[in-house]
Short mmCIF file of C-alpha atoms and ligand atoms in Angstrom, two decimals:
data_model
loop_
_atom_site.label_atom_id
_atom_site.label_comp_id
_atom_site.label_asym_id
_atom_site.label_seq_id
_atom_site.Cartn_x
_atom_site.Cartn_y
_atom_site.Cartn_z
CA UNK Q 1 20.55 10.64 -19.53
CA UNK Q 2 22.47 9.03 -16.62
CA UNK Q 3 24.04 5.63 -17.02
CA UNK Q 4 22.48 2.96 -14.79
CA UNK Q 5 19.55 4.91 -13.39
CA UNK Q 6 17.18 3.35 -10.87
CA UNK Q 7 14.03 2.66 -12.89
CA UNK Q 8 10.75 2.59 -11.03
CA UNK Q 9 7.69 1.06 -12.71
CA UNK Q 10 4.57 3.01 -11.79
CA UNK Q 11 0.95 2.59 -12.89
CA UNK Q 12 0.28 4.92 -15.82
CA UNK Q 13 -3.37 5.66 -15.27
CA UNK Q 14 -5.48 4.04 -12.59
CA UNK Q 15 -6.27 3.86 -8.92
CA UNK Q 16 -2.63 3.80 -7.80
CA UNK Q 17 -1.38 6.57 -10.09
CA UNK Q 18 -2.11 9.75 -8.08
CA UNK Q 19 -0.64 8.41 -4.82
CA UNK Q 20 2.36 6.85 -6.63
CA UNK Q 21 3.23 10.14 -8.35
CA UNK Q 22 2.69 12.01 -5.08
CA UNK Q 23 5.12 9.60 -3.41
CA UNK Q 24 7.79 10.30 -6.08
CA UNK Q 25 7.30 13.96 -5.33
CA UNK Q 26 7.50 13.48 -1.55
CA UNK Q 27 10.77 11.52 -1.78
CA UNK Q 28 12.24 14.52 -3.53
CA UNK Q 29 12.28 13.42 -7.18
CA UNK Q 30 12.20 16.35 -9.52
CA UNK Q 31 11.58 15.13 -13.08
CA UNK Q 32 10.89 15.96 -16.71
CA UNK Q 33 8.28 13.97 -18.63
CA UNK Q 34 9.19 12.49 -22.02
CA UNK Q 35 7.12 13.77 -25.00
CA UNK Q 36 4.99 10.59 -24.94
CA UNK Q 37 4.47 11.11 -21.15
CA UNK Q 38 5.53 7.51 -20.44
CA UNK Q 39 8.89 8.26 -18.85
CA UNK Q 40 9.74 10.63 -16.01
CA UNK Q 41 13.45 11.41 -16.03
CA UNK Q 42 14.90 12.63 -12.72
CA UNK Q 43 16.63 16.01 -12.86
CA UNK Q 44 18.16 15.81 -9.41
CA UNK Q 45 18.89 12.06 -9.03
CA UNK Q 46 19.71 9.15 -11.37
CA UNK Q 47 16.15 7.88 -11.07
CA UNK Q 48 13.53 7.35 -13.77
CA UNK Q 49 9.89 6.36 -13.50
CA UNK Q 50 8.34 4.29 -16.25
CA UNK Q 51 4.55 4.66 -16.54
CA UNK Q 52 2.92 1.36 -17.50
CA UNK Q 53 -0.15 -0.83 -16.91
CA UNK Q 54 -0.14 -2.23 -13.40
CA UNK Q 55 -0.27 -5.85 -14.63
CA UNK Q 56 3.06 -5.35 -16.43
CA UNK Q 57 4.92 -4.05 -13.38
CA UNK Q 58 6.02 -7.36 -11.77
CA UNK Q 59 7.34 -8.71 -15.09
CA UNK Q 60 9.26 -5.50 -15.86
CA UNK Q 61 10.89 -5.67 -12.43
CA UNK Q 62 11.56 -9.39 -12.75
CA UNK Q 63 13.27 -9.12 -16.15
CA UNK Q 64 15.36 -6.17 -14.97
CA UNK Q 65 13.84 -3.53 -17.30
CA UNK Q 66 12.97 -1.76 -14.05
CA UNK Q 67 14.77 -2.12 -10.74
CA UNK Q 68 11.75 -1.32 -8.55
CA UNK Q 69 8.00 -0.96 -8.89
CA UNK Q 70 4.98 0.36 -7.00
CA UNK Q 71 2.15 -2.14 -7.40
CA UNK Q 72 -0.81 -3.74 -5.64
CA UNK Q 73 0.14 -6.79 -3.56
CA UNK Q 74 -2.67 -8.63 -5.42
CA UNK Q 75 -0.87 -8.13 -8.76
CA UNK Q 76 2.55 -8.99 -7.29
CA UNK Q 77 1.25 -12.20 -5.67
CA UNK Q 78 -0.62 -13.29 -8.80
CA UNK Q 79 2.59 -13.05 -10.84
CA UNK Q 80 4.59 -14.78 -8.08
CA UNK Q 81 2.17 -17.73 -7.84
CA UNK Q 82 1.96 -18.00 -11.62
CA UNK Q 83 5.72 -18.23 -11.93
CA UNK Q 84 6.03 -20.70 -9.06
CA UNK Q 85 3.26 -22.86 -10.60
CA UNK Q 86 5.40 -22.99 -13.76
CA UNK Q 87 8.46 -23.97 -11.73
CA UNK Q 88 10.09 -20.55 -12.27
CA UNK Q 89 11.77 -18.28 -9.75
CA UNK Q 90 9.75 -15.25 -8.72
CA UNK Q 91 12.45 -12.72 -9.70
CA UNK Q 92 11.33 -9.87 -7.43
CA UNK Q 93 10.62 -9.35 -3.76
CA UNK Q 94 8.22 -7.20 -1.78
CA UNK Q 95 10.40 -4.81 0.23
CA UNK Q 96 8.01 -2.16 1.58
CA UNK Q 97 4.34 -1.53 2.22
CA UNK Q 98 3.05 1.78 0.92
CA UNK Q 99 -0.31 1.78 2.68
CA UNK Q 100 -2.55 3.05 -0.10
CA UNK Q 101 -4.82 1.19 -2.54
CA UNK Q 102 -6.27 -0.97 0.24
CA UNK Q 103 -8.64 -3.67 -0.92
CA UNK Q 104 -9.23 -7.38 -0.39
CA UNK Q 105 -9.48 -10.36 -2.67
CA UNK Q 106 -12.53 -12.27 -1.54
CA UNK Q 107 -14.69 -15.22 -2.45
CA UNK Q 108 -18.33 -14.24 -2.96
CA UNK Q 109 -21.39 -16.41 -3.43
CA UNK Q 110 -24.85 -15.96 -4.93
CA UNK Q 111 -27.76 -15.38 -2.56
CA UNK Q 112 -29.18 -18.76 -3.52
CA UNK Q 113 -26.00 -20.65 -2.54
CA UNK Q 114 -24.93 -21.82 0.89
CA UNK Q 115 -21.57 -21.13 2.54
CA UNK Q 116 -20.13 -23.59 5.02
CA UNK Q 117 -16.52 -22.56 4.65
CA UNK Q 118 -14.08 -23.28 1.80
CA UNK Q 119 -15.54 -26.81 1.42
CA UNK Q 120 -18.56 -25.18 -0.24
CA UNK Q 121 -16.34 -24.59 -3.28
CA UNK Q 122 -15.74 -28.31 -3.86
CA UNK Q 123 -16.59 -29.19 -7.49
CA UNK Q 124 -17.80 -25.64 -8.24
CA UNK Q 125 -16.76 -23.04 -10.84
CA UNK Q 126 -15.07 -19.85 -9.60
CA UNK Q 127 -14.67 -16.83 -11.91
CA UNK Q 128 -11.70 -14.58 -11.17
CA UNK Q 129 -9.04 -12.28 -12.61
CA UNK Q 130 -6.63 -13.83 -10.08
CA UNK Q 131 -6.56 -17.51 -11.14
CA UNK Q 132 -3.21 -18.32 -9.52
CA UNK Q 133 -3.97 -16.78 -6.11
CA UNK Q 134 -7.36 -18.54 -6.21
CA UNK Q 135 -5.75 -21.87 -7.12
CA UNK Q 136 -3.20 -21.43 -4.32
CA UNK Q 137 -6.06 -20.92 -1.84
CA UNK Q 138 -7.89 -24.01 -3.16
CA UNK Q 139 -4.71 -26.10 -2.91
CA UNK Q 140 -4.16 -24.93 0.66
CA UNK Q 141 -7.66 -26.13 1.55
CA UNK Q 142 -7.38 -29.32 -0.50
CA UNK Q 143 -10.33 -28.37 -2.65
CA UNK Q 144 -10.93 -29.46 -6.19
CA UNK Q 145 -12.75 -26.72 -8.07
CA UNK Q 146 -12.69 -25.19 -11.55
CA UNK Q 147 -11.03 -21.79 -11.74
CA UNK Q 148 -12.28 -19.73 -14.68
CA UNK Q 149 -10.07 -16.79 -15.67
CA UNK Q 150 -11.91 -13.55 -16.48
CA UNK Q 151 -10.07 -10.43 -17.65
CA UNK Q 152 -12.62 -8.09 -16.05
CA UNK Q 153 -16.25 -7.72 -14.90
CA UNK Q 154 -15.94 -10.90 -12.87
CA UNK Q 155 -19.01 -9.95 -10.86
CA UNK Q 156 -21.39 -10.65 -13.74
CA UNK Q 157 -20.15 -14.24 -14.29
CA UNK Q 158 -22.70 -15.98 -12.01
CA UNK Q 159 -25.67 -14.10 -13.53
CA UNK Q 160 -24.45 -15.14 -16.99
CA UNK Q 161 -24.33 -18.76 -15.84
CA UNK Q 162 -20.53 -18.82 -16.33
CA UNK Q 163 -19.63 -19.56 -12.71
CA UNK Q 164 -21.06 -20.49 -9.32
CA UNK Q 165 -18.77 -18.25 -7.24
CA UNK Q 166 -16.48 -15.28 -7.88
CA UNK Q 167 -13.13 -14.35 -6.38
CA UNK Q 168 -12.73 -10.60 -6.88
CA UNK Q 169 -11.24 -7.46 -5.42
CA UNK Q 170 -13.52 -5.68 -2.99
CA UNK Q 171 -13.19 -2.22 -1.56
CA UNK Q 172 -16.51 -0.82 -0.34
CA UNK Q 173 -18.51 -3.94 -1.30
CA UNK Q 174 -20.90 -1.88 -3.47
CA UNK Q 175 -20.08 -3.80 -6.69
CA UNK Q 176 -20.79 -7.17 -5.07
CA UNK Q 177 -24.02 -5.87 -3.53
CA UNK Q 178 -25.16 -4.41 -6.88
CA UNK Q 179 -24.72 -7.87 -8.38
CA UNK Q 180 -26.49 -9.62 -5.49
CA UNK Q 181 -23.29 -11.37 -4.40
CA UNK Q 182 -22.35 -12.01 -0.78
CA UNK Q 183 -18.75 -11.73 0.38
CA UNK Q 184 -17.46 -14.74 2.30
CA UNK Q 185 -13.78 -15.66 2.69
CA UNK Q 186 -11.09 -12.98 2.27
CA UNK Q 187 -8.14 -14.74 0.66
CA UNK Q 188 -5.75 -11.77 0.45
CA UNK Q 189 -5.66 -8.39 2.22
CA UNK Q 190 -4.04 -6.10 -0.35
CA UNK Q 191 -2.45 -2.65 -0.50
CA UNK Q 192 0.24 -1.11 -2.67
CA UNK Q 193 3.80 -2.28 -2.09
CA UNK Q 194 7.32 -1.64 -3.38
CA UNK Q 195 8.85 -4.56 -5.24
CA UNK Q 196 12.53 -4.82 -6.05
CA UNK Q 197 14.26 -6.98 -8.64
CA UNK Q 198 16.32 -9.93 -7.38
CA UNK Q 199 18.67 -9.55 -10.36
CA UNK Q 200 22.02 -8.02 -9.57
CA UNK Q 201 22.10 -4.25 -9.82
CA UNK Q 202 25.02 -1.82 -10.05
CA UNK Q 203 26.61 -0.18 -7.00
CA UNK Q 204 25.09 3.15 -8.05
CA UNK Q 205 21.61 1.61 -8.38
CA UNK Q 206 21.96 -0.07 -4.97
CA UNK Q 207 23.03 3.22 -3.40
CA UNK Q 208 20.05 5.10 -4.83
CA UNK Q 209 17.56 2.31 -4.18
CA UNK Q 210 18.62 2.22 -0.52
CA UNK Q 211 18.30 5.99 -0.33
CA UNK Q 212 14.83 5.91 -1.88
CA UNK Q 213 13.78 3.09 0.46
CA UNK Q 214 14.85 5.19 3.45
CA UNK Q 215 12.97 8.21 2.15
CA UNK Q 216 9.84 6.16 1.45
CA UNK Q 217 10.08 4.84 5.01
CA UNK Q 218 10.25 8.42 6.24
CA UNK Q 219 7.18 9.42 4.22
CA UNK Q 220 5.19 6.41 5.45
CA UNK Q 221 6.18 6.90 9.08
CA UNK Q 222 4.98 10.48 9.17
CA UNK Q 223 1.66 9.74 7.49
CA UNK Q 224 -0.16 9.58 10.79
CA UNK Q 225 2.34 11.57 12.84
CA UNK Q 226 1.54 14.97 14.29
CA UNK Q 227 3.69 17.58 15.94
CA UNK Q 228 1.99 18.88 19.06
CA UNK Q 229 2.87 22.04 21.00
CA UNK Q 230 1.21 23.04 24.25
CA UNK Q 231 1.70 24.81 27.55
CA UNK Q 232 1.46 22.74 30.75
CA UNK Q 233 1.62 23.61 34.45
CA UNK Q 234 4.86 22.13 35.84
CA UNK Q 235 2.91 20.19 38.45
CA UNK Q 236 0.77 18.58 35.72
CA UNK Q 237 3.72 17.82 33.40
CA UNK Q 238 3.81 14.09 34.12
CA UNK Q 239 0.05 13.71 33.61
CA UNK Q 240 0.13 15.75 30.37
CA UNK Q 241 3.06 13.88 28.79
CA UNK Q 242 1.43 10.53 29.66
CA UNK Q 243 -1.55 11.55 27.52
CA UNK Q 244 0.51 12.32 24.41
CA UNK Q 245 -0.27 9.47 21.97
CA UNK Q 246 2.68 7.42 20.72
CA UNK Q 247 5.34 9.99 21.52
CA UNK Q 248 8.88 9.46 22.76
CA UNK Q 249 10.53 11.85 25.27
CA UNK Q 250 8.99 15.27 24.59
CA UNK Q 251 10.98 18.51 24.56
CA UNK Q 252 10.22 20.69 27.60
CA UNK Q 253 11.05 24.40 27.23
CA UNK Q 254 10.86 27.15 29.89
CA UNK Q 255 8.46 30.05 29.24
CA UNK Q 256 9.78 33.58 29.51
CA UNK Q 257 8.51 35.29 32.67
CA UNK Q 258 6.44 32.33 33.83
CA UNK Q 259 7.61 30.01 36.59
CA UNK Q 260 4.56 27.76 36.87
CA UNK Q 261 4.25 26.65 33.24
CA UNK Q 262 6.48 25.14 30.54
CA UNK Q 263 6.06 24.58 26.81
CA UNK Q 264 5.94 20.94 25.68
CA UNK Q 265 6.73 19.92 22.09
CA UNK Q 266 6.37 16.31 20.92
CA UNK Q 267 6.04 14.21 17.79
CA UNK Q 268 3.05 11.90 18.21
CA UNK Q 269 3.29 8.84 15.99
CA UNK Q 270 -0.47 8.43 16.02
CA UNK Q 271 -3.22 10.79 15.02
CA UNK Q 272 -4.18 13.34 17.67
CA UNK Q 273 -7.95 13.32 18.03
CA UNK Q 274 -10.22 15.94 19.62
CA UNK Q 275 -10.76 13.56 22.55
CA UNK Q 276 -7.00 13.58 23.28
CA UNK Q 277 -6.94 17.39 23.22
CA UNK Q 278 -9.94 17.49 25.56
CA UNK Q 279 -8.19 15.06 27.95
CA UNK Q 280 -5.01 17.19 27.79
CA UNK Q 281 -7.05 20.29 28.53
CA UNK Q 282 -8.67 18.56 31.52
CA UNK Q 283 -5.16 17.69 32.77
CA UNK Q 284 -4.21 21.39 32.66
CA UNK Q 285 -2.74 21.90 29.17
CA UNK Q 286 -3.43 25.17 27.33
CA UNK Q 287 -2.42 26.82 24.03
CA UNK Q 288 -2.45 23.51 22.15
CA UNK Q 289 -1.39 23.40 18.52
CA UNK Q 290 -1.34 20.26 16.34
CA UNK Q 291 0.68 20.38 13.11
CA UNK Q 292 1.23 17.83 10.31
CA UNK Q 293 4.74 16.35 9.94
CA UNK Q 294 6.10 16.38 6.40
CA UNK Q 295 9.35 14.41 6.61
CA UNK Q 296 11.18 12.35 9.24
CA UNK Q 297 14.61 10.71 9.09
CA UNK Q 298 15.61 8.57 12.04
O1 PRT F 301 -5.02 -0.02 -16.65
P1 PRT F 301 -4.38 -0.83 -15.58
O2 PRT F 301 -4.25 -2.29 -15.93
O3 PRT F 301 -3.10 -0.22 -15.09
O4 PRT F 301 -5.37 -0.70 -14.31
P2 PRT F 301 -6.49 -1.67 -13.74
O5 PRT F 301 -7.79 -1.20 -14.30
O6 PRT F 301 -6.12 -3.10 -13.89
O7 PRT F 301 -6.36 -1.39 -12.19
P3 PRT F 301 -7.06 -0.30 -11.26
O8 PRT F 301 -6.50 1.05 -11.53
O9 PRT F 301 -8.55 -0.46 -11.25
O10 PRT F 301 -6.53 -0.84 -9.83
C1 PRT F 301 -5.18 -0.82 -9.53
C2 PRT F 301 -5.00 -1.45 -8.16
O11 PRT F 301 -5.79 -0.72 -7.19
C3 PRT F 301 -5.49 -2.88 -8.00
O12 PRT F 301 -4.59 -3.84 -8.51
C4 PRT F 301 -5.63 -2.98 -6.50
O13 PRT F 301 -4.36 -3.24 -5.91
C5 PRT F 301 -6.07 -1.57 -6.09
N1 PRT F 301 -7.52 -1.45 -5.76
C6 PRT F 301 -8.00 -0.90 -4.61
C7 PRT F 301 -8.57 -1.85 -6.49
C8 PRT F 301 -9.71 -1.54 -5.77
N2 PRT F 301 -9.33 -0.94 -4.60
C9 PRT F 301 -11.02 -1.85 -6.33
N3 PRT F 301 -12.03 -1.57 -5.66
N4 PRT F 301 -8.65 -2.43 -7.72
C10 PRT F 301 -9.87 -2.69 -8.24
N5 PRT F 301 -11.04 -2.44 -7.59
C11 PRT F 301 -12.30 -2.80 -8.34
C12 PRT F 301 -12.67 -4.28 -8.20
O14 PRT F 301 -12.01 -5.05 -9.20
C13 PRT F 301 -14.19 -4.28 -8.38
O15 PRT F 301 -14.52 -4.24 -9.74
O16 PRT F 301 -13.41 -2.09 -7.83
C14 PRT F 301 -14.57 -2.94 -7.77
C15 PRT F 301 -14.97 -3.18 -6.35
O17 PRT F 301 -15.03 -1.98 -5.64
P4 PRT F 301 -16.15 -1.76 -4.52
O18 PRT F 301 -15.79 -0.46 -3.86
O19 PRT F 301 -17.47 -1.70 -5.22
O20 PRT F 301 -16.07 -2.92 -3.55
ZN1 ZN F 302 -4.47 -3.87 -14.62
#
């Protein structure tokens, strides 16, 4: 085992797990799993991934057990606000957005209640698994309400008579609808992020964390990028390149035995839709090919 490895805390089994493990793979980490499956030890870099419950990730990164973590912004913020409410330093910082695990933390009301903005919460009971984010929102709006912490199944609290409102994570909205709850204010837009410890780390850990950060950046940047190849009449070149979505200067290559057309290759930093291809075709482009981009390093 390497001395001073970078240790990344990753959710063991849940919504973020498949994409987190895929990300480790895409940044080039080749690893062996420990017999208990809870540790992935890098074979090709001094990097280890520790598989844990998502709620434990911020604390593990704060206390230095791990140097980085992949976690939902909702979980990171809840820990941050909890620590700040206790007068403690946060101990980690959000350094990158990973763009998966999108959801929102929202206030929802019962059909029988009215909503006239945050003031409607005055004097009411709000059930939530995110008591510190909810309290922060109430403080920001100068509202005095009772926050009731629930470990799970928050959505059933009003029907049980335990609360008037809920503040819960929402993705499709189906859970709220099934419980006859109506979404009102979104108090946090969430997605998975990379957090990094604010404790001092060794020169080797800093080197590898910076390298991983760069590689993660590369993976995220190519997520929606496409490589497009096409043939264009020279006289339509300007019109064709103008239509390429989000691309910098394209590469223009002569075609063997053809004086009127050139090949154009470009990385488009946005998705290339059928409509774009149809517009390119109308402008004179032919032989169009759109390919996914796997890696990019600026
Ligand atoms: O066991 P462990 O503690 O690690 O996992 P967990 O059960 O606490 O978390 P998990 O795997 O459910 O979620 C991990 C992270 O995924 C969360 O912290 C969020 O950042 C993110 N995420 C994205 C979600 C959702 N979407 C989501 N829809 N987390 C939870 N939900 C739940 C929500 O709590 C509600 O019960 O799904 C329900 C609502 O979904 P819709 O589609 O009906 O609106
Ligand atoms: Zn959890």
